[in-house]
Coordinates of C-alpha atoms in Angstrom, one line a residue:
X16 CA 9.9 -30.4 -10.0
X17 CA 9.5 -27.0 -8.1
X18 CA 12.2 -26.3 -6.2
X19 CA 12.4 -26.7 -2.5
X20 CA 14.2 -23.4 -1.7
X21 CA 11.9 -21.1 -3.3
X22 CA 9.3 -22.7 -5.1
X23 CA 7.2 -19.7 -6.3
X24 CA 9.6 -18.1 -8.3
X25 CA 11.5 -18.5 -11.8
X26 CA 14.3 -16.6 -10.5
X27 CA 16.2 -18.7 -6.7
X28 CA 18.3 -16.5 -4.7
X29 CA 20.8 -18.3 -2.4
X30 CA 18.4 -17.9 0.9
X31 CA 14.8 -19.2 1.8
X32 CA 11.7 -16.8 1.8
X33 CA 10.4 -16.2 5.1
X34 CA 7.9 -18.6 6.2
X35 CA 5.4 -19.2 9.6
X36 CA 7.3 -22.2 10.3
X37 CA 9.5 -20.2 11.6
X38 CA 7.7 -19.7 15.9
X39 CA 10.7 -16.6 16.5
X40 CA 9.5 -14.6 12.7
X41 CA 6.6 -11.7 12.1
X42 CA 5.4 -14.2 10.1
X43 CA 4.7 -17.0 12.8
X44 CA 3.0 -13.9 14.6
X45 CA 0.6 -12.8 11.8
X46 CA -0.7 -16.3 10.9
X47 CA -1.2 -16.6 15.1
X48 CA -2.2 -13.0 16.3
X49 CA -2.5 -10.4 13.4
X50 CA -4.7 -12.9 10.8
X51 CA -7.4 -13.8 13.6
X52 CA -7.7 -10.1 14.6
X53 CA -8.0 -8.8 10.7
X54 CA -11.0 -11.8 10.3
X55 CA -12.6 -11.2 13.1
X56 CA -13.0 -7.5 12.5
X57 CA -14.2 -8.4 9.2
X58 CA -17.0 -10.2 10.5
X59 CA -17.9 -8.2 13.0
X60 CA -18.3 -6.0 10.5
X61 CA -20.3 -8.3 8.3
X62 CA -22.5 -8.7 11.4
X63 CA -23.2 -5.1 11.4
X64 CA -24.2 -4.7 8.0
X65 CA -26.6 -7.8 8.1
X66 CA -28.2 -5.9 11.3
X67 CA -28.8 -2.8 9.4
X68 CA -30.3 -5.3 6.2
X69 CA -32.7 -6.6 9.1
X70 CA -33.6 -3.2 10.3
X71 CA -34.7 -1.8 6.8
X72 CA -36.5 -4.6 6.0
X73 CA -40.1 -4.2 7.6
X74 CA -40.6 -0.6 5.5
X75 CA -38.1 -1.6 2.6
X76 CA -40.0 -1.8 -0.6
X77 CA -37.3 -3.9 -2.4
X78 CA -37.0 -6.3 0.9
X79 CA -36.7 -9.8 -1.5
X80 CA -33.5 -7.7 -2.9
X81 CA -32.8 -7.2 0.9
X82 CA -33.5 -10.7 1.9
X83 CA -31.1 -12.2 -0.7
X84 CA -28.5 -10.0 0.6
X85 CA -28.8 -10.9 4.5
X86 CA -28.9 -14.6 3.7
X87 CA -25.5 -13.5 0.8
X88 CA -24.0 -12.1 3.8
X89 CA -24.6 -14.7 6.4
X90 CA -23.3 -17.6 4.1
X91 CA -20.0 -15.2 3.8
X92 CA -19.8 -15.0 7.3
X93 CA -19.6 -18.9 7.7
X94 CA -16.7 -18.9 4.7
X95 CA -14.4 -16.6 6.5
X96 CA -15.0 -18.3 10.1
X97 CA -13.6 -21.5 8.0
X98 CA -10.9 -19.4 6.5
X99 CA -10.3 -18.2 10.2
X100 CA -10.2 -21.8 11.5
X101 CA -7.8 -22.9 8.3
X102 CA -5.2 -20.8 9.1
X103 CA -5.0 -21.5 12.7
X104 CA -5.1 -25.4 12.6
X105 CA -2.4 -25.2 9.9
X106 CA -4.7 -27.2 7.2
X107 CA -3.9 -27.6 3.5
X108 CA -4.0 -24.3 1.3
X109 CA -7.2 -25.2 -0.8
X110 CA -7.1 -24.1 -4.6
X111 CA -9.2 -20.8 -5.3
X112 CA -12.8 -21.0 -6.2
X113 CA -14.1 -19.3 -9.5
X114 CA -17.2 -18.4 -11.0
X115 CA -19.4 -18.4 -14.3
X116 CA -19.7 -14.4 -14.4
X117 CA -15.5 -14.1 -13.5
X118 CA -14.0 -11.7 -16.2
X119 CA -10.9 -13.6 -18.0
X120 CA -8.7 -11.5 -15.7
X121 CA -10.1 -12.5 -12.6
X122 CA -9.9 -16.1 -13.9
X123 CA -6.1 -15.5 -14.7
X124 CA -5.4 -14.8 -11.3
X125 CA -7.3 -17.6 -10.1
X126 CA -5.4 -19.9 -12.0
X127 CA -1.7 -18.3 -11.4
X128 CA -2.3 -18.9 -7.4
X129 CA -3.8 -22.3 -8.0
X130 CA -0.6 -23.0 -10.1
X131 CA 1.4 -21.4 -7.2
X132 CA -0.2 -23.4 -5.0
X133 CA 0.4 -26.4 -6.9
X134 CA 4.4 -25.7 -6.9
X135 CA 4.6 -24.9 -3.1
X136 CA 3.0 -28.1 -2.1
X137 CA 4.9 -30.3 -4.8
X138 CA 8.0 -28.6 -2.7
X139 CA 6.6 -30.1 0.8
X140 CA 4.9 -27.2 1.8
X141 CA 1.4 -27.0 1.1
X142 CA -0.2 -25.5 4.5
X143 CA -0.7 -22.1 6.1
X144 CA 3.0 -23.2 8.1
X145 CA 5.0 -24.4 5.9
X146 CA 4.2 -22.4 2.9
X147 CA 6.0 -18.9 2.3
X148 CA 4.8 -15.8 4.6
X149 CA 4.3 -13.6 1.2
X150 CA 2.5 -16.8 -0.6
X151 CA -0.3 -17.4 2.4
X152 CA -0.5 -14.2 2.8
X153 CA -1.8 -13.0 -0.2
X154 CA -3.7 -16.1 -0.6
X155 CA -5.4 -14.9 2.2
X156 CA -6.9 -12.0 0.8
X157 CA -7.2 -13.0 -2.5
X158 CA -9.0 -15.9 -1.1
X159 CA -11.5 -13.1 1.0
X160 CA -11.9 -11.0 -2.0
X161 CA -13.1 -14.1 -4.0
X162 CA -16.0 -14.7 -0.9
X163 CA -17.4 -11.7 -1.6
X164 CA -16.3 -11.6 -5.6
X165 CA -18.5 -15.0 -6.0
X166 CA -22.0 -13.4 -4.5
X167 CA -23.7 -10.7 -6.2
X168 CA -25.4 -8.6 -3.7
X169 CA -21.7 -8.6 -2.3
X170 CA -19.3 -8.7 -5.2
X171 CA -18.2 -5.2 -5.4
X172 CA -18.3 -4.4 -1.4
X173 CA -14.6 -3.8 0.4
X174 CA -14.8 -4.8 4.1
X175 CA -12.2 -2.7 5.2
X176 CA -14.0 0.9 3.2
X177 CA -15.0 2.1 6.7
X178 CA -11.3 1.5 8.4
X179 CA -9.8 3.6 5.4
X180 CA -12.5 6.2 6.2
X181 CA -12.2 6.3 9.8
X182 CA -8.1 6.2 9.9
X183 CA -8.4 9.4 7.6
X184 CA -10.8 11.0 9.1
X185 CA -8.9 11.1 12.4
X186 CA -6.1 12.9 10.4
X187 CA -7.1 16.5 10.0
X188 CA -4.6 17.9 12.4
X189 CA -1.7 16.4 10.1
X190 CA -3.7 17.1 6.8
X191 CA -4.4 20.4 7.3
X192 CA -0.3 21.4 8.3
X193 CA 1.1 19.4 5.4
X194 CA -1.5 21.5 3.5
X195 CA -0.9 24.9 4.5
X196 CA 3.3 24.0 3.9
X197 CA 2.5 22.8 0.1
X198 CA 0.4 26.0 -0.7
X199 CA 3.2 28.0 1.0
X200 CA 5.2 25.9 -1.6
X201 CA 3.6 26.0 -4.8
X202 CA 3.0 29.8 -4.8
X203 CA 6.7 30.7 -4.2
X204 CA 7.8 32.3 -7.4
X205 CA 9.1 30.3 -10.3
X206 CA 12.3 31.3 -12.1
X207 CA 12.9 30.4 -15.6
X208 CA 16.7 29.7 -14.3
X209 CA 17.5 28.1 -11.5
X210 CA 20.3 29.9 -9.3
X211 CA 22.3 27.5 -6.5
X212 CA 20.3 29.1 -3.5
X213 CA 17.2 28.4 -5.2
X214 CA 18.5 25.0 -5.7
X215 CA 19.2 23.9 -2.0
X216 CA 15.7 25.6 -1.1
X217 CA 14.1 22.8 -3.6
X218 CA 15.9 20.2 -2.7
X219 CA 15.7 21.0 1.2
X220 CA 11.8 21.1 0.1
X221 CA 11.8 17.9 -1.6
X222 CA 13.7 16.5 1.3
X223 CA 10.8 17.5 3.8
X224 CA 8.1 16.1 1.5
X225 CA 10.2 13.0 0.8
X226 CA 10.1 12.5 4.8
X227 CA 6.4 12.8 4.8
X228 CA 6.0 10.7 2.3
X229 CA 8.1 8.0 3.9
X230 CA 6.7 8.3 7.3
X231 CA 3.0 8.1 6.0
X232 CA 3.7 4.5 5.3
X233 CA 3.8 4.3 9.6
X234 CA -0.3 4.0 9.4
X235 CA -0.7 0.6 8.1
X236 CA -3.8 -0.6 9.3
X237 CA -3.2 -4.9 8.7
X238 CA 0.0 -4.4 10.4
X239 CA -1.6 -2.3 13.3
X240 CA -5.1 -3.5 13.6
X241 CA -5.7 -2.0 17.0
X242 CA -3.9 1.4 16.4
X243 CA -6.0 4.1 18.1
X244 CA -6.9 7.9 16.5
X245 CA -4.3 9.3 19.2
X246 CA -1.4 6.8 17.8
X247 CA -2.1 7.4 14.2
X248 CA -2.2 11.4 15.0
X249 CA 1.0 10.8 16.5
X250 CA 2.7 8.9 14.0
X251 CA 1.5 11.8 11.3
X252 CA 3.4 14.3 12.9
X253 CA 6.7 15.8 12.6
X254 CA 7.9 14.9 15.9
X255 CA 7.7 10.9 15.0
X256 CA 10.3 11.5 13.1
X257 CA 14.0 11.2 13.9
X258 CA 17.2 11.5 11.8
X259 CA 18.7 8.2 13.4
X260 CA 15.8 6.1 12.6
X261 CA 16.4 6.2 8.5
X262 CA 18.8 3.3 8.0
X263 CA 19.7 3.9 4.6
X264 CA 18.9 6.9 2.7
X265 CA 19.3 7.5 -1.2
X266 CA 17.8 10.8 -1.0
X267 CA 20.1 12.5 -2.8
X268 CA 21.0 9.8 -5.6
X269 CA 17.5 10.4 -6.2
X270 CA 17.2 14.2 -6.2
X271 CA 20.7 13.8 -8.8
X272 CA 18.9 11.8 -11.0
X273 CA 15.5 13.0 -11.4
X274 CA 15.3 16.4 -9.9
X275 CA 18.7 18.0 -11.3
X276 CA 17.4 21.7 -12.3
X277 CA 20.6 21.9 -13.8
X278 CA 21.6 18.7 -15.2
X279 CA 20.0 17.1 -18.7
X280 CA 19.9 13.3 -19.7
X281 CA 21.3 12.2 -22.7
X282 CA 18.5 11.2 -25.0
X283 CA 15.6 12.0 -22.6
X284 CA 13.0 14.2 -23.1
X285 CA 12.3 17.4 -21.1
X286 CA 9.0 16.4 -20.0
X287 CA 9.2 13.6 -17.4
X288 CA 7.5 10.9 -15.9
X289 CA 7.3 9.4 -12.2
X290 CA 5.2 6.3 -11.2
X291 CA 3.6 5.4 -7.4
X292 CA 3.2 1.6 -6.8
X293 CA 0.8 3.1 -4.0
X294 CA 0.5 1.6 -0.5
X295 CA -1.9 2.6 2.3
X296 CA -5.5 4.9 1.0
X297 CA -6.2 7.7 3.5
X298 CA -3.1 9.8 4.9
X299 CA -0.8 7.5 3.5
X300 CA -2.5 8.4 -0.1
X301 CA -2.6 11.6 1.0
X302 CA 1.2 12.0 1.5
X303 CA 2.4 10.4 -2.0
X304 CA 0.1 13.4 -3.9
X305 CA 1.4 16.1 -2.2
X306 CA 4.9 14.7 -3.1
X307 CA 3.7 14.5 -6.3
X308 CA 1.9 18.0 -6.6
X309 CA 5.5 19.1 -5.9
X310 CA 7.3 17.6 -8.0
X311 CA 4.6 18.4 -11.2
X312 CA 5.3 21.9 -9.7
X313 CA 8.8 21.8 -9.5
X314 CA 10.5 19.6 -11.3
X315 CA 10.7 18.2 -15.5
X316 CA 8.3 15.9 -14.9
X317 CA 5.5 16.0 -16.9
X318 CA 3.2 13.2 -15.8
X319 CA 2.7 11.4 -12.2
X320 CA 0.9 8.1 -13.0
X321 CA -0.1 6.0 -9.9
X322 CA -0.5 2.5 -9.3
X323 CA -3.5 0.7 -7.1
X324 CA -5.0 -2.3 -6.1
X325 CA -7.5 -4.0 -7.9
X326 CA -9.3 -5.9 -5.2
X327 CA -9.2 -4.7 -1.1
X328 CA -6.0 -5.7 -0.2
X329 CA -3.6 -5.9 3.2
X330 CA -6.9 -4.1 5.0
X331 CA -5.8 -0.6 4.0
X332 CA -4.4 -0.5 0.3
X333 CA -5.6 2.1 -2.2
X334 CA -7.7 0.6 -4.9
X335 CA -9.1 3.6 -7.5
X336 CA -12.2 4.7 -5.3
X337 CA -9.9 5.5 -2.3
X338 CA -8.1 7.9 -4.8
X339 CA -12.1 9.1 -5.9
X340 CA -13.1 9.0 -2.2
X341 CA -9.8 11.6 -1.1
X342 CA -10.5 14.0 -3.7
X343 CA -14.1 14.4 -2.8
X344 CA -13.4 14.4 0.9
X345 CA -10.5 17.6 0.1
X346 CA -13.2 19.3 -2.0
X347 CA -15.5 19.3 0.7
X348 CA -12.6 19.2 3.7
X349 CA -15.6 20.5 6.3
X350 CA -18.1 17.8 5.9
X351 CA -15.8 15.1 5.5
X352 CA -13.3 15.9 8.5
X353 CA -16.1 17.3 10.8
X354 CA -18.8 15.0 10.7
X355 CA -19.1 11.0 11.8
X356 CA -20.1 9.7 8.8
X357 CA -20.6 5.8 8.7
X358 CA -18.3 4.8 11.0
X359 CA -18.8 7.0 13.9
X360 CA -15.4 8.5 14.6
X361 CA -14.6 11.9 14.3
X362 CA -11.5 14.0 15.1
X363 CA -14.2 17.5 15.7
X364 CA -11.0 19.9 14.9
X365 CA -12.6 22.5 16.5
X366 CA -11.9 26.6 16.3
X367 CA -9.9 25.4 13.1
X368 CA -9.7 28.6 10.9
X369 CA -11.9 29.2 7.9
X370 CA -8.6 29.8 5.8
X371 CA -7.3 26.2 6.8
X372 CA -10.7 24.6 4.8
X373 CA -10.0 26.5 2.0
X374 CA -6.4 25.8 1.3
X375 CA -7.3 22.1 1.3
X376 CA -10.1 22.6 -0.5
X377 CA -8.0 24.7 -3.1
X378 CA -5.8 21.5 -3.1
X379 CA -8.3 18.9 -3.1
X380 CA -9.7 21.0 -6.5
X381 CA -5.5 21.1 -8.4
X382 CA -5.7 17.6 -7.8
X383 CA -8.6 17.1 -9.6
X384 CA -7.6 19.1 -12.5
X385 CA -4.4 17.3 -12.5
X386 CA -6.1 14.2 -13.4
X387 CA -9.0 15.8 -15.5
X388 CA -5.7 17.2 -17.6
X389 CA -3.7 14.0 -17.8
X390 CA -1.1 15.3 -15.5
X391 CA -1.8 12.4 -13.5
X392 CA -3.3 9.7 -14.1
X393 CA -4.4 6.2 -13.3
X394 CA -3.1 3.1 -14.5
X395 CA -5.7 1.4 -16.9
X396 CA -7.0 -1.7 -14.6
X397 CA -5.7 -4.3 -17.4
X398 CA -2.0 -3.8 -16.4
X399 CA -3.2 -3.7 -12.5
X400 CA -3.5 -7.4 -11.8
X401 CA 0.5 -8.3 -11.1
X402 CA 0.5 -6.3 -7.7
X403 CA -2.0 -8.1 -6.5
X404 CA -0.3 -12.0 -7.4
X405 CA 1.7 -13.9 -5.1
X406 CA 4.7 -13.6 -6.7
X407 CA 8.0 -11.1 -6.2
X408 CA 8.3 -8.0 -8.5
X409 CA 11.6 -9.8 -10.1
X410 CA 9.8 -12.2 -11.7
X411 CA 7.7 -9.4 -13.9
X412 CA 10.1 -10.0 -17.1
X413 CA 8.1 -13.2 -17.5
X414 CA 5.1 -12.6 -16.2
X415 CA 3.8 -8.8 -17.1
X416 CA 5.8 -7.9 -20.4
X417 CA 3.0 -5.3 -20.8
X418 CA 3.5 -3.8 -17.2
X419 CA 7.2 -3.9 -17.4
X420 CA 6.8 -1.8 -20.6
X421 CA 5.7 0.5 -18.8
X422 CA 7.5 1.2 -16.0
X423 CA 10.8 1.0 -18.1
X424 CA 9.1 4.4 -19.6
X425 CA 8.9 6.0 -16.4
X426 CA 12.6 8.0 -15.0
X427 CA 11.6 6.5 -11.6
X428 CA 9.2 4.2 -9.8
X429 CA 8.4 4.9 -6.3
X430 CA 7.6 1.5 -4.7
X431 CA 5.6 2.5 -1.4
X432 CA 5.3 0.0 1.7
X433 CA 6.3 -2.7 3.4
X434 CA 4.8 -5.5 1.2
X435 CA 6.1 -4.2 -1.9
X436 CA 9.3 -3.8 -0.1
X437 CA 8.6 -7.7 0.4
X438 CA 8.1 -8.5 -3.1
X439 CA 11.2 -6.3 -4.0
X440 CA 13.2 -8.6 -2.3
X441 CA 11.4 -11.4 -2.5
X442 CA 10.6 -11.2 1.3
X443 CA 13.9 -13.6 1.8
X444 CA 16.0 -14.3 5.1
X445 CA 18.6 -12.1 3.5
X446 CA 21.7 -10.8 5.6
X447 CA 21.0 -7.0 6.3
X448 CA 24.5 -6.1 4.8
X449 CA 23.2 -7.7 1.4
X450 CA 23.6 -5.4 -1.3
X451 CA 19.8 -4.2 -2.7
X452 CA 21.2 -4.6 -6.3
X453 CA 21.3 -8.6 -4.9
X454 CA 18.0 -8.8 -2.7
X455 CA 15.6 -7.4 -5.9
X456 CA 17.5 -10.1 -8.3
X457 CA 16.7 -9.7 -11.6
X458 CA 14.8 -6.8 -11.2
X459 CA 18.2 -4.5 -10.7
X460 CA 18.7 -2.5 -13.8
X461 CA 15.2 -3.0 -15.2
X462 CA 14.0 0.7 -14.7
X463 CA 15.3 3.2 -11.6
X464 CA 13.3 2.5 -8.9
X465 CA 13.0 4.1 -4.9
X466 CA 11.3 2.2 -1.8
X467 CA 10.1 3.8 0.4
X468 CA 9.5 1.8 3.4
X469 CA 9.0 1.7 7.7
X470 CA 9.9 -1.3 8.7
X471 CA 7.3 -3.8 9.5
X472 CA 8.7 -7.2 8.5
X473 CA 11.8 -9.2 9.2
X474 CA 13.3 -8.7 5.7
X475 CA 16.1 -6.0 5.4
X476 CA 19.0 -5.6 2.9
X477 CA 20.9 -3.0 2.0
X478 CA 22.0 -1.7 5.2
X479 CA 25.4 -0.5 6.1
X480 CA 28.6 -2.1 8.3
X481 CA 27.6 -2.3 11.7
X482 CA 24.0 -0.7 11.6
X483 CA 22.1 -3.7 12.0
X484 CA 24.6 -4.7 15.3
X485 CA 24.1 -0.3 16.3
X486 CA 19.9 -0.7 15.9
X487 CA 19.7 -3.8 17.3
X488 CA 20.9 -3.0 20.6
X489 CA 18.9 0.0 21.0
X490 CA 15.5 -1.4 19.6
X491 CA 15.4 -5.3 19.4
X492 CA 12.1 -5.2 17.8
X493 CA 13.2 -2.4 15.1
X494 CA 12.5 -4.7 12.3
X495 CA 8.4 -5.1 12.5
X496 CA 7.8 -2.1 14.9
X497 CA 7.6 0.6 12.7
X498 CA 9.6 3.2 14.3
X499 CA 12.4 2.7 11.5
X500 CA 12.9 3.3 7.7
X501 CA 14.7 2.8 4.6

């Protein structure tokens, strides 16, 4: 019998996962507020595209193609308002829906949430409610991916593509700065030995990055569907940023153990290697590679491999064409940033300086090389599928051998995000004084790992005596606004 605690997991921690039962959690507000709003822009975005189907069709050569298509995207349409109307009237979670021309991996996954489901309702909780936040939630958009998965003039089309576009586009002003900084970086001379000044410049570098890194994660489109370009340009900047909003920092345990100039590893290997369990495409993206450009350029490491989605995910996760799509746009940084494209936003940086294009277009063209070279690399797509399951990371032992494998051969893994923050901890009611080594169960020890996270859901751990009482009092709604970090 599953169990009632915490039915979709082998390991049970001592506290309940967050669920929308709950009318005072995040998660009560997503299902209500944040769900409808995500849905609704998907299909108003469906109804777009159908208009521009019906516009082409009078002159369009191929218009049964097009016909099949409109009629495709009308029928998808109808599933998502049903979806839409699920979810709000707190109805049974319905098994997922496969197909004849499924690969064996997308039938796997079909079958582990259908099993999932299976446990949660055998525990009494079978509806959008009563189930687990981190359970309906990815439901949900496994359950959208497989609407558009299961018709063919739709099967490979992402309905949040043009968000990711837009949200990047509208962040030249912070793309070019960080830009200019890293080139400043990378061609600062290289010394075969390392003195001490040379070492607190690098690490005070590394720091900076880290920070931009960590305060990319702000721009997460399903969490802020209604974010304008001014409030992402804001929350890309410097000034966003303050000392007393990091709640916990393990900067420098990390810097200690992976970027030591001066320190060696028993056992290891000079040349390195660093993982990304990415987050957010577009500036988010944009932020983990020039942490990892430094790094390459600065530290042992010898390889950065990075971790997408499979499927569109949480609106704004990177699957491997947002990585494709960010190269191209940096290799041609004046047509991408300067013109409307598709979705008819633009941030126009005007009177910007010829030399600005060209240092990002310089950059845009490393980080090519890097991956033509091997430098960095993409996960192979067979050993992609866990981040997109239901499930918390600490149940990978038995579920992903293969993955595992491979992040135990990595010196760290950089988890970035708020949902796989979540599935760290099993997105559980934990106290916020809970050691981490408790919250990520029995995935402490596995393989060194770093989360880097703004706070955007009610889970915490980890945090010091008294900070959650200090933060509180000055911010009640510091745990989903954003404006904090661990």
């Amino acid at each position: 019998m599953a169990s009632t605690i915490f039915p979709n997991s082998n390991h049970q921690p001592r506290v309940h996962p967050y669920s929308p039962s709950n009318k005072h959690s995040f998660a009560f507000q997503s299902v209500t507020t944040r769900w409808p709003k995500i849905l609704t822009q998907v299909i108003d975005h469906l109804v777009d595209q159908n208009n521009q189907l019906l516009d082409r069709l009078p002159s369009d050569p191929d218009s049964q193609s097009l016909k099949a298509k409109l009629t495709q995207g009308k029928a998808i349409i109808s599933l998502i308002s049903e979806l839409k109307y699920e979810a709000a009237r707190d109805k049974e979670l319905s098994p997922l829906e496969s197909n004849q021309n499924y690969t064996e991996q997308e039938n796997q996954i079909i079958l582990l949430y259908n099993q999932e489901l299976s446990k949660s309702k055998a525990a009494g909780k079978p509806t959008w409610f009563s189930a687990s936040w981190l359970l309906t939630e990815c439901y949900l958009y496994q359950r959208l991916h497989g609407f558009f998965n299961r018709h063919e003039h739709w099967k490979n089309f992402d309905p949040f593509e043009h968000q990711k576009l837009s949200s990047f586009r509208s962040s030249w002003s912070a793309v070019s700065n960080l830009c200019l900084i890293l080139d400043r970086l990378t061609k600062q001379d290289k010394q075969s030995s390392v003195t001490d000044d040379d070492l607190l410049g690098r690490r005070a570098q590394f720091n900076e990055l880290l920070s931009a890194c960590l305060w990319g994660n702000a721009t997460d489109l399903s969490l802020l569907p209604n974010m304008t370009h001014e409030e992402i340009q804001h929350l890309q900047t410097s000034s966003s940023r303050k000392p007393e909003s990091v709640l916990r920092d393990d900067s420098a345990q990390v810097w200690q153990t992976c970027f030591d100039f001066n320190s060696s590893v028993p056992g290891k290997p000079s040349a390195r290697r660093i993982d990304f369990v990415l987050d957010n495409a577009g500036f988010e993206l944009f932020t983990d590679l020039v942490l990892a450009d430094w790094i390459v350029s600065n530290s042992k490491a010898a390889q950065i491999v990075f971790h997408p989605k499979l499927i569109p995910w949480f609106v704004s996760d990177v699957m491997k064409k947002d990585i494709d799509q960010l190269l191209e746009s940096m290799v041609d940084p004046r047509n991408f940033f300067t013109s409307t494209g598709t979705d008819q936003s633009s941030t126009n940086p005007d009177q910007t300086h010829d030399a600005h294009f060209l240092v990002v277009q310089e950059i845009g063209r490393r980080w090519k090389s890097y991956f033509e070279s091997g430098a960095w690399k993409v996960m192979d797509s067979s050993l992609l599928s866990f981040w997109t399951n239901p499930l918390p990371f600490w149940d990978i032992a038995s579920r992903d051998t293969k993955l595992l494998e491979e992040l135990r051969a990595a010196d760290l893994v950089i988890f970035k995000g708020d949902l796989n923050y979540r599935k760290l901890t099993g997105d559980a009611q934990w106290e916020t004084e809970t050691p981490i080594e408790e919250a990520i169960g029995p995935l402490n020890g596995l393989f060194n790992l770093l989360s880097l996270r703004t706070c955007k859901a009610d889970v915490c751990a980890g945090l010091g005596s008294g900070k959650e009482a200090w933060v509180s009092k000055i911010d009640p709604d510091w745990r989903i606004n954003g404006k904090y970090v661990t």
